[in-house]
Amino acid sequence: MEHKFIFVAGGVMSGVGKGVACASIGKILQSKGYKVTAIKIDPYINVDAGTMNPTEHGEVFVTEDGDETDQDIGNYERFLDQNILATNYMTTGRVYLSVIQRERNLEYEGKCVEVVPHVPEEVINRIKNAAQLAKADFTLVEIGGTVGEYQNILFLEAVRMLRSQMPNDVMVVLVSYLPIPSKVGEMKTKPTQTAVRTLNSAGIFPDFILCRSDMPLDEVRKQKLATFCNISKENAISAPDVENIYEIPLNFEKEELGDKILTKFGLKSKAKNLEDWQKLVDIAKRAKQEVKIGIVGKYFSTGQFTLSDSYISVIEAIKHAAWFHKRKPILTWLNSEKFEKDPKELENLKELDGIIVPGGFGSRGTEGKIMVIKYCRENNLPYLGLCYGMQLAVIEFARHMAGLAKANSPEVDQKSPYHVVHIMPDQVEKIKQKKMGATMRLGAYPCVLAKDSISFKAYGRDKINERHRHRYEFNNEYRRLLVEKGLKIAGTSPDGKLVEIIEAPNHKFFVATQFHPEFKSRPLKPHPLFREFIKAAIS
Ligand code: GLN
């Protein structure tokens, strides 16, 4: 079968859930026996998400091969239960960079290099290449941004060009928003009609419209969209708000989206196995007993709004683990700075069953995090530290258990007498030369576990592979002292040199990792460390 391409674009506004819609379509096609991969196009000039602001753009999702990508790549991995690689992520910056590099290498053989067609051609090449490498029957391509803005026009042009090259193998899905203004009390289709017109003027006619709204789409709206948007009524698909994003493939299937897509391509379903998924959603729905987890961070607020997007993989990993134990996860966002302002706030941690300090950068809020970590260690409150959450746990231990009162990381305090966390040697030169993009220690590395550790028990094996994103590390100069004082080195790089996991002694669950286990958690395969952390939290 020829590779098939399904483009997913967004109408009316951002944040309508294109990524999850795209992942859900992939999940459905996969469940029907086809091989699927998914690509994210991010319209930013940034070459990767590593240099984007987490409160504006959300989490930086790290792939197995070390690309710093958009959080939607994480959605694809979780829904499709497969690793997505760097080939499947592109930004405007990345595309332009390769066009310009090719021009400099005379690869255009002295021709004038133009925005059109050369930029969309580069986009198409990248899409085809990813499809080929994944040996995918279906390649889903999510186009970031909203139809009608300047930023993604060249990507839409790529869609138009590819469709005219292979009209039978390309499909376009518009994920659009249908507001229900409270004073009007009726779901409105006009903004979506306008979005479709805008797409039309780019030479693109959507095959399906996924209609995001507070409520399911009714027949009247379906008919309206059919009349004004050039699609059949059946292809206006209802996509109401849901409690749980994992319900979305099941909801789409209620409208037989999978079979409608296959039929349009002249294909048939070869299997049917969304049952596991249905079971998971049922468990999540039925889970009444709670497990309360606090996440201590700082990337929460934009103006008056609180966003949790910067920690999406952590949140999903907690959900997967909680559902595994048939519990309902309750997440509490703790701004670390409030503990600095008022240490009495620490008393409120009593209400929680477990604490996570996730990844982070810079000095703001670190003292508050260290206070929370101390509280967890001293009060036998389950603690899971992720990356910065591990480095700060080392600092806490050094200060309060090894007598190194002003211990710190140079990232926070250059002048500290005890840099128990220090810059990785190969990072020094990079920072001096201001080579900051894609230069951290990135991607999956092997780690060997100590047999008598909590971590070993959780994984059930001694060799693991986990994803990293950091410039600083545990400083081995202090290793002997800290181990003497009881810190457990539970995992290292195979040569023993890099400390990858620490554990605190005599504790129900106090595990902190230099890597980010959250990236590898999948809905039906919770990550072992999250699974055991939640188990300890429940107990
Ligand atoms: N800021 C720390 C470092 O660069 C931790 C990074 C992280 O938490 N991802 O090493």
XYZ file of C-alpha atoms and ligand atoms in Angstrom:
549
model
C 0.000 0.000 0.000
C 1.170 3.568 -0.754
C 1.919 5.749 2.262
C -1.189 7.692 3.231
C -0.954 11.136 4.775
C -3.536 12.708 7.053
C -3.000 16.369 7.864
C -4.586 17.853 10.958
C -5.027 21.618 11.078
C -6.743 23.822 13.631
C -9.550 26.337 13.115
C -10.864 29.330 15.088
C -8.414 29.288 17.978
C -5.465 27.543 19.521
C -5.758 25.045 22.332
C -8.594 23.068 20.788
C -6.706 19.799 21.199
C -5.296 19.173 17.734
C -2.482 17.107 19.200
C -4.755 14.777 21.088
C -7.151 14.618 18.113
C -4.248 13.684 15.870
C -3.000 11.066 18.352
C -6.538 9.702 18.674
C -6.986 9.265 14.921
C -3.627 7.469 14.917
C -4.733 5.250 17.770
C -7.933 4.315 15.942
C -6.156 3.447 12.688
C -3.587 1.458 14.632
C -6.384 -0.469 16.338
C -7.712 -1.351 12.892
C -4.483 -3.123 12.031
C -2.460 -0.386 10.308
C 1.012 0.924 10.992
C 0.891 4.535 12.045
C 3.338 7.319 12.747
C 2.780 10.971 13.592
C 4.615 14.200 12.864
C 4.354 17.564 14.563
C 4.986 20.807 12.709
C 5.629 23.721 15.044
C 5.493 27.088 13.257
C 8.061 28.787 15.538
C 11.396 30.123 14.306
C 13.081 28.294 17.198
C 14.922 25.311 15.770
C 13.563 23.166 18.567
C 11.391 23.488 21.641
C 14.442 23.458 23.895
C 14.775 27.230 23.691
C 11.075 28.025 24.062
C 9.533 29.388 27.243
C 7.780 26.531 29.083
C 4.967 28.761 30.384
C 4.201 29.920 26.856
C 4.825 26.759 24.898
C 4.424 23.988 27.471
C 6.663 21.076 28.233
C 9.769 20.254 26.243
C 9.296 16.603 25.365
C 12.589 14.739 24.866
C 12.677 11.889 22.375
C 14.689 8.703 22.673
C 17.232 10.115 20.186
C 17.559 13.363 22.094
C 15.409 15.868 20.219
C 13.764 18.613 22.256
C 10.248 18.655 20.897
C 6.711 19.837 21.415
C 4.524 18.186 24.046
C 2.312 16.721 21.332
C 5.088 14.293 20.440
C 4.499 13.017 23.974
C 0.798 12.601 23.199
C 1.670 10.585 20.100
C 4.020 8.351 22.088
C 1.418 7.771 24.786
C -1.499 7.106 22.439
C 0.411 5.052 19.891
C 2.605 3.313 22.473
C 5.686 3.804 20.347
C 8.792 5.953 20.364
C 8.640 8.922 18.021
C 12.014 10.143 16.779
C 13.553 13.489 15.817
C 12.626 12.963 12.154
C 8.988 13.483 13.198
C 9.375 16.985 14.553
C 9.993 20.166 12.616
C 9.797 23.880 13.183
C 9.928 26.760 10.724
C 13.452 27.406 11.997
C 14.541 23.834 11.376
C 13.104 23.813 7.859
C 14.688 27.136 6.898
C 17.989 26.117 8.434
C 18.258 23.094 6.168
C 17.133 25.020 3.065
C 19.784 27.663 3.741
C 22.437 25.061 4.469
C 21.605 23.306 1.193
C 21.835 26.609 -0.648
C 25.260 27.265 0.897
C 26.376 23.825 -0.293
C 25.224 24.614 -3.843
C 22.757 21.753 -3.651
C 20.238 23.810 -5.624
C 22.806 23.862 -8.448
C 22.946 27.619 -8.796
C 19.179 28.117 -9.100
C 17.444 30.979 -7.325
C 16.171 29.530 -4.079
C 12.668 30.742 -3.338
C 10.313 30.591 -0.394
C 7.853 28.797 -2.674
C 8.388 26.088 -3.802
C 11.646 25.340 -1.998
C 10.439 25.694 1.568
C 7.262 23.582 1.130
C 9.327 21.074 -0.842
C 11.667 20.730 2.117
C 8.616 20.200 4.333
C 7.277 17.510 1.999
C 10.646 15.762 1.869
C 10.791 15.663 5.616
C 7.271 14.250 5.868
C 7.949 11.563 3.258
C 11.238 10.675 4.868
C 9.618 10.210 8.280
C 6.861 8.065 6.747
C 9.437 5.892 5.043
C 11.651 5.471 8.093
C 8.651 4.471 10.191
C 7.416 2.163 7.395
C 4.044 3.638 8.169
C 0.802 2.947 6.336
C -0.556 6.189 7.752
C 1.403 9.296 8.620
C -0.495 11.864 10.628
C 0.854 15.371 10.356
C -0.286 17.979 12.835
C 0.137 21.540 11.674
C 0.655 23.812 14.646
C -1.081 27.161 14.898
C -4.472 28.169 13.572
C -5.671 28.409 9.995
C -5.572 32.027 8.871
C -2.417 33.131 10.621
C 0.742 33.965 8.698
C 2.925 31.560 10.603
C 1.749 28.292 9.123
C 0.939 29.347 5.562
C 3.977 27.612 4.060
C 3.040 24.389 5.752
C -0.474 24.600 4.340
C 1.107 25.210 0.942
C 3.044 21.960 1.450
C -0.264 20.185 2.100
C -1.759 21.614 -1.092
C 1.290 20.628 -3.140
C 1.431 17.107 -1.737
C -2.268 16.622 -2.314
C -1.986 17.642 -5.925
C 0.924 15.203 -6.339
C -0.964 12.303 -4.786
C -4.677 13.158 -4.598
C -5.713 9.682 -3.494
C -3.281 9.421 -0.639
C -3.763 12.696 1.200
C -6.552 13.738 3.518
C -7.143 16.844 5.593
C -8.890 17.044 8.940
C -9.841 20.368 10.468
C -10.143 20.475 14.245
C -12.324 23.467 14.897
C -14.044 25.166 17.781
C -17.773 25.801 18.018
C -18.562 28.292 20.767
C -21.786 28.348 22.766
C -21.985 32.009 23.882
C -23.793 32.037 27.216
C -26.093 34.917 26.288
C -27.026 33.273 22.982
C -27.363 29.762 24.355
C -26.787 28.090 21.007
C -23.769 26.398 19.444
C -22.453 28.589 16.623
C -20.911 27.251 13.422
C -19.973 30.577 11.798
C -16.367 30.823 13.080
C -15.792 27.311 11.711
C -17.354 28.254 8.360
C -14.900 31.149 8.187
C -11.977 28.879 9.068
C -12.992 26.507 6.280
C -13.224 29.412 3.781
C -9.728 30.467 4.809
C -8.476 26.927 4.249
C -10.249 26.893 0.879
C -8.456 30.053 -0.160
C -5.190 28.217 0.532
C -6.420 25.603 -1.949
C -7.336 23.063 0.704
C -10.705 21.404 1.204
C -11.033 19.482 4.459
C -12.422 15.952 4.349
C -13.481 15.917 7.983
C -14.256 18.536 10.575
C -13.770 17.525 14.186
C -16.065 19.822 16.091
C -14.693 20.775 19.478
C -17.228 22.211 21.832
C -18.593 22.016 25.360
C -21.295 19.704 24.089
C -21.849 17.062 21.417
C -22.768 18.296 17.965
C -26.465 17.998 17.069
C -28.057 17.227 13.713
C -28.876 20.871 12.984
C -25.206 21.902 13.325
C -24.060 18.912 11.288
C -26.388 19.923 8.502
C -25.190 23.526 8.627
C -21.562 22.504 8.353
C -22.437 20.214 5.453
C -24.230 23.028 3.654
C -21.566 25.674 4.144
C -18.300 23.780 4.426
C -18.413 21.392 1.513
C -18.313 18.195 3.522
C -20.902 15.484 3.926
C -22.980 15.580 7.088
C -21.429 12.329 8.323
C -18.001 13.886 8.175
C -18.790 16.567 10.709
C -17.630 14.679 13.791
C -18.677 15.544 17.287
C -15.812 16.187 19.701
C -17.250 17.404 23.002
C -15.143 18.195 26.073
C -14.210 15.087 28.034
C -13.075 14.346 31.573
C -10.282 12.125 30.377
C -8.356 12.612 27.106
C -8.057 8.857 26.657
C -11.810 8.769 25.989
C -11.360 10.689 22.767
C -10.534 7.786 20.429
C -13.572 5.967 21.828
C -15.774 8.998 21.241
C -14.570 9.336 17.650
C -15.265 5.681 17.121
C -18.867 6.200 18.235
C -19.143 8.169 14.999
C -17.160 5.504 13.116
C -14.431 7.949 12.222
C -11.913 5.158 11.636
C -14.030 3.320 9.090
C -15.014 6.564 7.395
C -11.329 7.442 6.913
C -10.477 3.961 5.675
C -13.400 3.939 3.246
C -12.325 7.287 1.810
C -8.926 5.783 1.084
C -10.538 2.640 -0.338
C -9.310 0.519 2.567
C -10.895 -1.834 5.095
C -10.435 -2.495 8.755
C -8.111 -5.443 9.403
C -8.584 -5.767 13.156
C -10.393 -4.332 16.096
C -8.767 -3.901 19.439
C -9.619 -0.811 21.387
C -10.794 -3.051 24.236
C -7.755 -2.460 26.442
C -8.229 1.220 25.971
C -11.901 0.997 26.860
C -10.968 -0.923 30.011
C -8.527 1.786 31.028
C -11.119 4.505 30.537
C -13.635 2.482 32.565
C -11.156 2.041 35.421
C -10.425 5.759 35.416
C -14.129 6.514 35.511
C -14.871 4.068 38.318
C -11.886 4.929 40.529
C -13.344 6.723 43.536
C -10.654 6.319 46.187
C -8.181 9.141 45.867
C -4.430 9.424 45.889
C -3.261 12.996 46.462
C -0.020 14.079 44.869
C 1.615 17.479 45.168
C 3.763 18.824 42.355
C 6.170 21.542 43.403
C 7.152 23.813 40.555
C 7.242 27.325 39.228
C 6.100 27.236 35.615
C 2.433 27.631 36.468
C 1.064 31.048 35.896
C 0.397 33.168 32.837
C -1.214 36.407 33.943
C -4.202 35.406 36.018
C -4.347 31.856 34.737
C -2.726 28.710 35.986
C -1.403 26.345 33.372
C -0.042 22.902 33.967
C 1.141 22.304 30.421
C 4.810 22.581 31.386
C 4.499 19.338 33.316
C 2.184 17.364 31.071
C 4.218 14.142 30.930
C 4.548 14.145 34.712
C 0.787 14.555 35.055
C 0.059 11.781 32.580
C 2.584 9.462 34.261
C 0.846 10.027 37.612
C -2.531 9.232 36.046
C -1.258 6.025 34.421
C 0.218 4.835 37.720
C -2.831 5.831 39.779
C -5.206 4.023 37.436
C -2.964 0.965 37.595
C -3.738 0.941 41.340
C -7.395 1.759 40.602
C -7.115 5.128 42.303
C -8.312 8.546 41.308
C -5.339 10.910 41.125
C -5.803 14.325 42.713
C -3.065 16.765 41.775
C -2.180 19.794 43.820
C 0.015 22.512 42.345
C 2.423 23.886 44.869
C 4.294 27.030 44.000
C 7.664 26.548 45.669
C 8.042 30.256 46.432
C 5.212 30.164 48.927
C 7.237 27.911 51.254
C 10.068 30.439 51.156
C 7.695 33.231 52.147
C 6.029 31.254 54.893
C 7.634 28.012 56.134
C 4.428 27.232 58.040
C 2.962 26.307 54.658
C 4.986 23.087 54.949
C 2.462 21.821 57.491
C -0.121 21.590 54.716
C 1.959 18.886 53.055
C 0.468 16.545 55.661
C -2.689 16.483 53.573
C -0.841 14.896 50.653
C 0.107 11.278 49.985
C 3.214 11.982 47.936
C 5.326 14.772 46.489
C 7.044 15.245 43.156
C 9.658 17.865 42.383
C 9.905 17.819 38.588
C 12.537 19.239 36.227
C 13.419 22.894 36.282
C 16.029 25.532 35.621
C 17.505 28.572 37.350
C 17.481 29.704 40.945
C 13.936 31.003 41.463
C 12.007 28.842 43.886
C 14.804 26.342 44.582
C 14.989 27.067 48.332
C 11.274 26.348 48.637
C 11.735 23.061 46.811
C 14.612 22.125 49.121
C 12.370 22.834 52.130
C 9.721 20.511 50.733
C 12.276 17.791 50.018
C 13.565 18.014 53.605
C 10.020 17.718 54.873
C 9.454 14.575 52.782
C 12.701 12.969 53.882
C 12.147 13.661 57.550
C 8.462 12.779 57.619
C 8.565 9.593 55.576
C 6.362 11.211 52.922
C 6.869 9.473 49.544
C 9.064 11.588 47.309
C 9.899 11.302 43.646
C 12.484 13.760 42.316
C 12.893 14.234 38.590
C 16.118 15.760 37.266
C 16.259 19.080 39.150
C 14.250 17.253 41.793
C 17.218 14.890 42.140
C 19.880 17.583 42.164
C 17.999 19.518 44.842
C 17.549 16.326 46.875
C 21.328 15.854 46.820
C 21.780 19.444 47.979
C 19.223 18.971 50.756
C 20.939 15.809 51.939
C 24.376 17.439 51.862
C 23.153 20.408 53.884
C 21.200 18.602 56.543
C 22.795 15.162 56.792
C 26.429 15.777 55.873
C 27.026 19.124 57.535
C 27.660 21.016 54.283
C 25.513 23.959 55.285
C 25.697 26.081 52.172
C 25.818 23.244 49.665
C 24.318 24.189 46.314
C 24.547 23.916 42.554
C 26.439 26.587 40.599
C 23.215 27.020 38.646
C 21.805 28.603 41.835
C 24.845 29.860 43.723
C 28.203 30.247 42.002
C 29.858 31.103 45.303
C 28.688 28.119 47.341
C 31.657 26.436 49.086
C 30.199 22.991 48.352
C 29.079 22.386 44.813
C 27.651 18.929 45.471
C 26.014 19.332 42.074
C 28.278 20.783 39.412
C 28.349 21.573 35.743
C 29.130 18.595 33.499
C 32.695 19.058 32.233
C 31.729 19.053 28.541
C 29.157 21.782 29.177
C 31.682 24.413 30.293
C 32.981 25.170 26.813
C 29.477 25.134 25.266
C 28.231 27.733 27.713
C 31.338 29.893 27.260
C 30.720 29.942 23.524
C 26.991 30.531 24.101
C 26.159 27.320 22.265
C 22.913 26.795 24.134
C 20.588 25.140 21.587
C 20.363 21.327 21.738
C 23.615 21.105 23.725
C 22.420 19.639 27.020
C 22.923 15.973 27.785
C 19.922 14.796 25.806
C 18.107 11.585 25.005
C 18.293 8.024 26.253
C 21.309 6.668 28.102
C 21.821 3.331 29.846
C 21.880 3.110 33.621
C 22.794 0.240 35.931
C 20.859 -0.237 39.146
C 22.108 -1.279 42.578
C 20.510 -4.611 43.400
C 19.461 -3.620 46.913
C 17.645 -0.459 45.867
C 13.987 0.520 45.721
C 14.577 1.366 42.055
C 15.835 -2.133 41.236
C 12.779 -3.611 42.893
C 10.536 -1.313 40.883
C 12.084 -2.071 37.490
C 12.676 -5.751 38.232
C 15.966 -5.648 36.312
C 19.330 -3.993 36.663
C 19.829 -2.438 33.231
C 17.558 0.388 32.183
C 17.522 3.119 29.584
C 16.069 6.534 30.361
C 15.875 9.983 28.801
C 17.856 12.976 29.948
C 17.911 16.744 29.624
C 20.410 18.517 31.841
C 23.713 20.413 32.041
C 24.540 19.725 35.694
C 25.246 16.474 37.514
C 26.058 14.916 40.871
C 29.604 15.914 41.853
C 31.627 12.760 42.547
C 34.008 14.648 44.837
C 31.296 14.431 47.459
C 30.205 10.896 46.709
C 32.128 9.166 49.484
C 31.036 11.590 52.144
C 27.379 11.532 51.159
C 27.324 7.739 50.923
C 28.969 7.528 54.355
C 26.172 9.701 55.678
C 23.620 7.293 54.306
C 22.728 8.529 50.824
C 22.121 5.568 48.533
C 23.495 5.644 45.006
C 20.845 3.464 43.388
C 21.809 3.876 39.738
C 24.826 4.995 37.725
C 25.985 5.076 34.129
C 27.488 1.668 33.179
C 31.030 2.979 33.810
C 29.940 3.982 37.299
C 30.879 7.613 36.792
C 27.561 9.429 36.495
C 25.138 9.205 39.366
C 21.703 8.716 37.844
C 19.527 7.763 40.845
C 19.754 8.493 44.546
C 17.612 7.158 47.358
C 17.305 8.191 51.007
C 17.784 5.531 53.686
C 15.023 4.207 55.935
C 12.266 5.732 53.939
C 9.038 4.373 52.510
C 9.873 5.785 49.089
C 12.422 8.484 48.474
C 13.781 8.123 44.948
C 15.238 10.848 42.769
C 16.495 10.434 39.232
C 18.795 12.517 37.055
C 16.703 11.358 34.103
C 13.047 11.971 33.267
C 11.116 8.711 33.692
C 7.864 10.546 32.907
C 8.672 10.575 29.192
C 8.421 6.807 28.999
C 5.176 6.231 30.855
C 2.333 4.882 28.716
C -1.352 4.622 29.630
C -1.356 0.828 29.706
C 2.256 0.522 30.866
C 2.787 2.879 33.777
C 6.401 3.694 34.475
C 7.803 1.414 37.220
C 9.054 4.307 39.369
C 5.728 6.152 39.170
C 3.887 2.888 39.802
C 5.863 2.190 42.986
C 5.755 5.824 44.067
C 1.957 5.804 43.884
C 1.864 2.448 45.650
C 3.894 3.926 48.503
C 1.669 7.011 48.496
C -1.426 4.827 48.844
C 0.089 2.850 51.703
N 18.694 22.656 35.613
C 19.220 21.334 35.808
C 20.298 20.995 34.802
O 20.401 21.629 33.779
C 18.112 20.311 35.754
C 17.481 20.213 34.404
C 16.132 19.537 34.421
O 15.489 19.461 35.456
N 15.670 19.087 33.267
O 21.061 20.091 35.006
